[in-house]
Amino acid sequence: MIGILIFPDFQLLDASGPASVFEIARRFVPDAPKIQMVAAQTGPVRSSSGVEVVATSLRSVKTISTLVVAGGLGVEAATDCRDTLAFVKRLAKDGTRVASVCSGAYVLAAAGLLDGRKATTHWCRTQDFVSRYPRVKLDPDRIFLRDGNVWTSAGITAGIDLALAIAAEDHGEAVAKDVACQLVLYHRRSGGQSQFSSLLEFKTPNGRFGPLLAWVREHLDQPLNVEILADRAGLSPRHFARIFTVETGSTPSKAIERLRLEVAREHVKSSGEPIERVAETTGFRDPERMRRAFVRAFGQPPQSIRRASRDN
């Protein structure tokens, strides 16, 4: 059975999105696991939208092959629920695949499952998450991540991407593609969360690094090491690197690469500049280096993104 863990004020799509993927998968694979909503107590659980979903008590659950933890406004209370955390810990200890959608990662982190692991969550939660759980290797720009038997995904609809990946692992790529087609979705969404949330907006509320990031965006063709950035920010390199990482959830080097990727991607899509010239003006210098960065971030090289943009 696939269990989807919900709690009062959970985000409805966090639960219904993955549930729909697993439901459609059962149409193609009849012996695939059934789906069950689970919660601390049996009965209707009210989502943040007001829609109620009937759940089975955690204590009544017998066997679960995969547990998906939803996120939502009520996640704070869920992280304080001893029964919920004990349930999640027990399943993980027994080797069950455990996953989270959006802020559901807070529940996994509170249970200690993410310590030392790579994980992701909704981009707007990054600063708070990093401050609460510094032992987690958070990557705020991933749609979903897998580290061992623990999976995490980004905001809301990313739970569908995660569920499709789980379906592919359990039933094969062909089934996952059929499910995506039935749901009228991309089988594999390219890109990370930065395509939805600009790094320039991804800063602390007091705007400490806003001016610096704006300056960086205008000087991407220049060397931008920690020493240069720290001097620009009026801090020592060591202090700058630590504060920047804590407050943005990204190291300076990763932030620079994300900005370069963001700008380069727009140039590739909207201009006729040679790829070599785009690599030079955005600071990648070497086209091959930019190609590798594109494949890591977007799942495809610059030439493919340009072709797809022209086809549209």
Coordinates of C-alpha atoms in Angstrom, one line a residue:
M1 CA 0.0 0.0 0.0
I2 CA 1.0 3.6 -0.7
G3 CA 0.3 5.8 2.3
I4 CA -0.2 9.6 2.0
L5 CA 0.2 11.3 5.3
I6 CA -2.0 14.3 5.9
F7 CA -2.8 16.5 8.9
P8 CA -5.2 19.5 9.6
D9 CA -4.6 22.3 7.2
F10 CA -2.6 20.2 4.7
Q11 CA -2.3 21.4 1.1
L12 CA -4.8 19.5 -0.9
L13 CA -2.8 19.2 -4.1
D14 CA 0.2 17.9 -2.1
A15 CA -1.9 14.8 -1.4
S16 CA -4.2 14.6 -4.4
G17 CA -1.5 15.1 -7.0
P18 CA 0.6 12.1 -6.1
A19 CA -2.6 10.1 -5.3
S20 CA -3.8 10.7 -8.9
V21 CA -0.5 9.5 -10.3
F22 CA -0.6 6.3 -8.3
E23 CA -4.3 5.8 -9.2
I24 CA -3.7 6.1 -12.9
A25 CA -0.7 3.8 -12.6
R26 CA -3.0 1.1 -11.3
R27 CA -5.0 1.3 -14.5
F28 CA -1.9 0.1 -16.4
V29 CA -0.6 -2.1 -13.6
P30 CA -3.6 -3.7 -11.8
D31 CA -1.4 -5.3 -9.1
A32 CA 0.2 -1.9 -8.2
P33 CA -0.2 -0.9 -4.6
K34 CA -3.5 0.7 -3.5
I35 CA -3.6 4.2 -2.0
Q36 CA -4.6 5.1 1.5
M37 CA -4.8 8.5 3.2
V38 CA -3.4 8.3 6.7
A39 CA -3.3 10.7 9.6
A40 CA -2.7 10.8 13.4
Q41 CA -6.4 10.1 13.9
T42 CA -9.1 8.3 11.9
G43 CA -11.8 10.4 10.2
P44 CA -12.1 13.5 8.1
V45 CA -9.1 15.8 7.9
R46 CA -9.7 19.3 6.8
S47 CA -7.3 20.8 4.2
S48 CA -6.3 24.4 4.1
S49 CA -8.8 24.9 1.2
G50 CA -11.7 23.6 3.4
V51 CA -12.0 20.3 1.6
E52 CA -12.0 17.3 3.9
V53 CA -10.4 14.0 3.2
V54 CA -11.2 10.8 5.2
A55 CA -8.0 9.2 6.6
T56 CA -7.1 6.0 8.4
S57 CA -5.3 6.2 11.8
L58 CA -1.6 5.7 11.7
R59 CA -2.1 3.0 14.4
S60 CA -4.3 1.1 12.0
V61 CA -1.8 1.0 9.2
K62 CA -0.3 -2.5 8.6
T63 CA 2.0 -2.5 5.6
I64 CA 3.2 0.4 3.6
S65 CA 5.6 0.2 0.7
T66 CA 5.8 4.0 0.2
L67 CA 4.9 6.9 2.5
V68 CA 4.3 10.3 1.0
V69 CA 4.1 13.2 3.5
A70 CA 2.1 16.2 2.3
G71 CA 2.9 19.8 3.2
G72 CA 0.8 22.8 4.0
L73 CA 0.0 25.4 6.5
G74 CA -0.5 22.8 9.2
V75 CA 3.0 21.4 8.9
E76 CA 4.2 23.2 12.1
A77 CA 1.8 21.3 14.2
A78 CA 2.6 18.1 12.4
T79 CA 6.3 18.4 13.3
D80 CA 5.3 18.6 17.0
C81 CA 3.1 15.5 16.8
R82 CA 4.9 12.6 18.5
D83 CA 2.8 9.9 16.9
T84 CA 3.4 11.3 13.5
L85 CA 7.2 11.5 13.9
A86 CA 7.4 8.1 15.5
F87 CA 5.4 6.6 12.6
V88 CA 7.7 8.2 10.0
K89 CA 10.8 7.1 11.9
R90 CA 9.6 3.5 12.2
L91 CA 8.8 3.2 8.6
A92 CA 12.2 4.6 7.5
K93 CA 14.0 2.3 9.9
D94 CA 12.1 -0.7 8.4
G95 CA 13.4 0.3 4.9
T96 CA 10.1 1.8 3.7
R97 CA 10.5 4.4 0.9
V98 CA 9.6 7.8 2.5
A99 CA 8.9 10.9 0.5
S100 CA 7.7 14.4 1.1
V101 CA 5.9 17.1 -1.0
C102 CA 6.7 20.8 -0.5
S103 CA 6.9 21.6 3.2
G104 CA 6.3 18.0 4.1
A105 CA 10.1 18.0 4.2
Y106 CA 9.8 19.6 7.6
V107 CA 8.2 16.5 9.0
L108 CA 11.0 14.3 7.6
A109 CA 13.6 16.7 9.0
A110 CA 12.0 16.8 12.4
A111 CA 12.0 13.0 12.5
G112 CA 15.8 13.1 11.8
L113 CA 15.5 11.4 8.4
L114 CA 17.2 14.2 6.5
D115 CA 20.3 14.7 8.6
G116 CA 23.3 14.5 6.3
R117 CA 21.1 13.9 3.3
K118 CA 20.4 15.9 0.2
A119 CA 16.9 17.3 0.1
T120 CA 14.7 20.1 -1.3
T121 CA 11.5 21.9 -0.4
H122 CA 9.5 24.9 -1.7
W123 CA 11.9 27.7 -2.6
C124 CA 10.1 30.3 -0.4
R125 CA 10.8 28.0 2.7
T126 CA 14.5 27.8 2.1
Q127 CA 15.8 30.4 4.6
D128 CA 13.6 29.1 7.4
F129 CA 14.4 25.5 6.6
V130 CA 18.1 26.0 6.6
S131 CA 18.0 27.9 9.9
R132 CA 16.0 25.1 11.5
Y133 CA 17.8 22.1 10.0
P134 CA 21.4 23.0 9.3
R135 CA 22.4 19.4 9.1
V136 CA 20.3 18.9 6.0
K137 CA 22.1 19.4 2.6
L138 CA 19.3 21.5 1.1
D139 CA 19.3 22.2 -2.6
P140 CA 16.6 24.8 -3.2
D141 CA 16.6 24.6 -7.0
R142 CA 15.6 21.0 -7.5
I143 CA 12.1 19.8 -8.5
F144 CA 12.7 16.6 -6.5
L145 CA 15.6 14.8 -5.0
R146 CA 16.4 11.2 -3.9
D147 CA 18.9 10.3 -1.3
G148 CA 18.8 6.6 -0.5
N149 CA 15.2 5.6 0.4
V150 CA 14.2 9.2 1.2
W151 CA 12.7 11.4 -1.5
T152 CA 11.8 15.1 -1.2
S153 CA 10.2 17.4 -3.7
A154 CA 9.6 21.1 -4.2
G155 CA 6.5 23.2 -4.0
I156 CA 3.0 21.6 -4.4
T157 CA 2.8 20.4 -8.1
A158 CA 6.4 19.0 -7.8
G159 CA 4.8 16.2 -5.8
I160 CA 3.4 15.0 -9.1
D161 CA 6.9 14.9 -10.7
L162 CA 8.1 13.0 -7.7
A163 CA 5.2 10.5 -7.9
L164 CA 5.9 10.0 -11.6
A165 CA 9.5 9.2 -10.8
I166 CA 8.4 6.7 -8.2
A167 CA 6.0 5.1 -10.7
A168 CA 8.9 4.9 -13.2
E169 CA 11.1 3.2 -10.7
D170 CA 8.4 0.7 -9.6
H171 CA 6.7 0.0 -13.0
G172 CA 9.1 1.2 -15.7
E173 CA 9.5 4.3 -17.8
A174 CA 6.8 3.2 -20.3
V175 CA 4.1 3.2 -17.5
A176 CA 5.3 6.5 -16.2
K177 CA 5.0 8.0 -19.6
D178 CA 1.5 6.6 -20.1
V179 CA 0.5 8.0 -16.7
A180 CA 1.8 11.4 -17.6
C181 CA 0.1 11.3 -21.0
Q182 CA -3.2 10.4 -19.3
L183 CA -2.8 13.3 -16.9
V184 CA -1.7 15.6 -19.8
L185 CA 1.6 16.3 -18.1
Y186 CA 5.3 16.4 -19.1
H187 CA 6.9 13.0 -18.3
R188 CA 10.0 14.8 -17.2
R189 CA 9.8 18.5 -16.4
S190 CA 13.1 20.3 -17.3
G191 CA 14.7 22.8 -15.1
G192 CA 14.7 23.6 -11.4
Q193 CA 12.7 25.9 -9.2
S194 CA 14.8 28.9 -10.4
Q195 CA 12.7 28.9 -13.6
F196 CA 9.8 29.9 -11.4
S197 CA 11.5 32.0 -8.8
S198 CA 14.3 34.3 -9.8
L199 CA 17.4 34.3 -7.6
L200 CA 17.1 38.0 -7.5
E201 CA 13.9 37.5 -5.5
F202 CA 15.4 34.7 -3.5
K203 CA 17.0 36.9 -0.8
T204 CA 16.5 37.8 2.8
P205 CA 13.5 40.0 3.8
N206 CA 15.9 42.9 4.7
G207 CA 17.4 42.8 1.2
R208 CA 21.0 42.3 2.6
F209 CA 22.2 40.7 -0.6
G210 CA 19.7 42.1 -3.1
P211 CA 22.0 44.9 -4.3
L212 CA 24.9 42.5 -4.5
L213 CA 22.9 40.0 -6.7
A214 CA 21.7 42.8 -8.9
W215 CA 25.3 43.9 -9.4
V216 CA 26.4 40.4 -10.1
R217 CA 23.8 40.0 -12.8
E218 CA 25.2 42.9 -14.6
H219 CA 28.8 41.6 -14.4
L220 CA 28.4 37.9 -15.1
D221 CA 31.2 38.0 -17.7
Q222 CA 33.7 38.9 -14.9
P223 CA 35.5 36.6 -12.4
L224 CA 33.2 36.4 -9.4
N225 CA 34.9 34.5 -6.7
V226 CA 34.1 34.7 -3.0
E227 CA 36.9 37.3 -2.3
I228 CA 35.4 39.7 -4.9
L229 CA 31.8 39.2 -3.7
A230 CA 32.9 39.6 0.0
D231 CA 34.7 42.8 -0.8
R232 CA 31.7 44.1 -2.6
A233 CA 29.5 43.3 0.4
G234 CA 32.0 44.8 2.9
L235 CA 32.6 41.5 4.7
S236 CA 35.5 39.1 5.2
P237 CA 35.4 36.2 2.7
R238 CA 34.8 33.6 5.4
H239 CA 32.1 35.6 7.2
F240 CA 30.5 36.4 3.8
A241 CA 30.4 32.8 2.7
R242 CA 28.8 31.7 6.0
I243 CA 26.2 34.4 6.2
F244 CA 25.3 34.1 2.5
T245 CA 24.8 30.4 2.7
V246 CA 22.7 30.6 5.9
E247 CA 20.4 33.4 4.6
T248 CA 19.9 32.2 1.1
G249 CA 20.3 28.4 1.4
S250 CA 22.9 28.5 -1.4
T251 CA 26.7 28.8 -1.4
P252 CA 28.0 31.9 -3.3
S253 CA 29.4 29.7 -6.1
K254 CA 26.1 27.9 -6.6
A255 CA 24.3 31.2 -6.6
I256 CA 26.6 32.6 -9.3
E257 CA 26.1 29.5 -11.4
R258 CA 22.3 29.8 -11.0
L259 CA 22.4 33.4 -12.1
R260 CA 24.6 32.6 -15.1
L261 CA 22.2 29.7 -16.0
E262 CA 19.2 32.0 -15.7
V263 CA 20.6 34.7 -18.0
A264 CA 22.2 32.2 -20.4
R265 CA 19.0 30.3 -20.8
E266 CA 17.1 33.4 -21.7
H267 CA 19.8 34.4 -24.3
V268 CA 19.7 30.9 -25.8
K269 CA 15.9 31.0 -26.1
S270 CA 15.3 34.6 -27.2
S271 CA 18.4 35.5 -29.2
G272 CA 20.3 34.3 -32.2
E273 CA 23.6 34.7 -30.6
P274 CA 26.1 31.8 -31.2
I275 CA 26.2 29.5 -28.2
E276 CA 29.9 30.3 -27.9
R277 CA 29.1 34.0 -27.5
V278 CA 26.4 33.3 -24.9
A279 CA 28.9 31.2 -22.9
E280 CA 31.4 34.1 -23.0
T281 CA 29.1 36.9 -22.0
T282 CA 27.5 35.0 -19.1
G283 CA 30.9 34.0 -17.6
F284 CA 30.9 30.3 -18.5
R285 CA 33.8 31.0 -20.9
D286 CA 33.9 27.5 -22.3
P287 CA 30.8 26.3 -24.3
E288 CA 31.4 22.8 -23.0
R289 CA 31.3 24.0 -19.5
M290 CA 28.0 25.8 -20.1
R291 CA 26.6 22.7 -21.8
R292 CA 27.4 20.5 -18.8
A293 CA 25.8 23.1 -16.5
F294 CA 22.7 23.2 -18.6
V295 CA 22.4 19.4 -18.6
R296 CA 22.7 19.4 -14.8
A297 CA 20.1 22.2 -14.3
F298 CA 17.7 21.7 -17.1
G299 CA 18.2 18.2 -18.3
Q300 CA 19.2 19.2 -21.8
P301 CA 21.9 21.1 -23.6
P302 CA 21.6 24.7 -24.9
Q303 CA 21.1 23.6 -28.5
S304 CA 18.0 21.5 -27.5
I305 CA 16.5 24.4 -25.5
R306 CA 17.0 26.7 -28.5
R307 CA 15.4 24.2 -30.9
A308 CA 12.4 23.7 -28.6
S309 CA 12.0 27.4 -28.2
R310 CA 11.9 27.9 -32.0
D311 CA 9.5 25.1 -32.5
N312 CA 7.1 26.8 -30.1

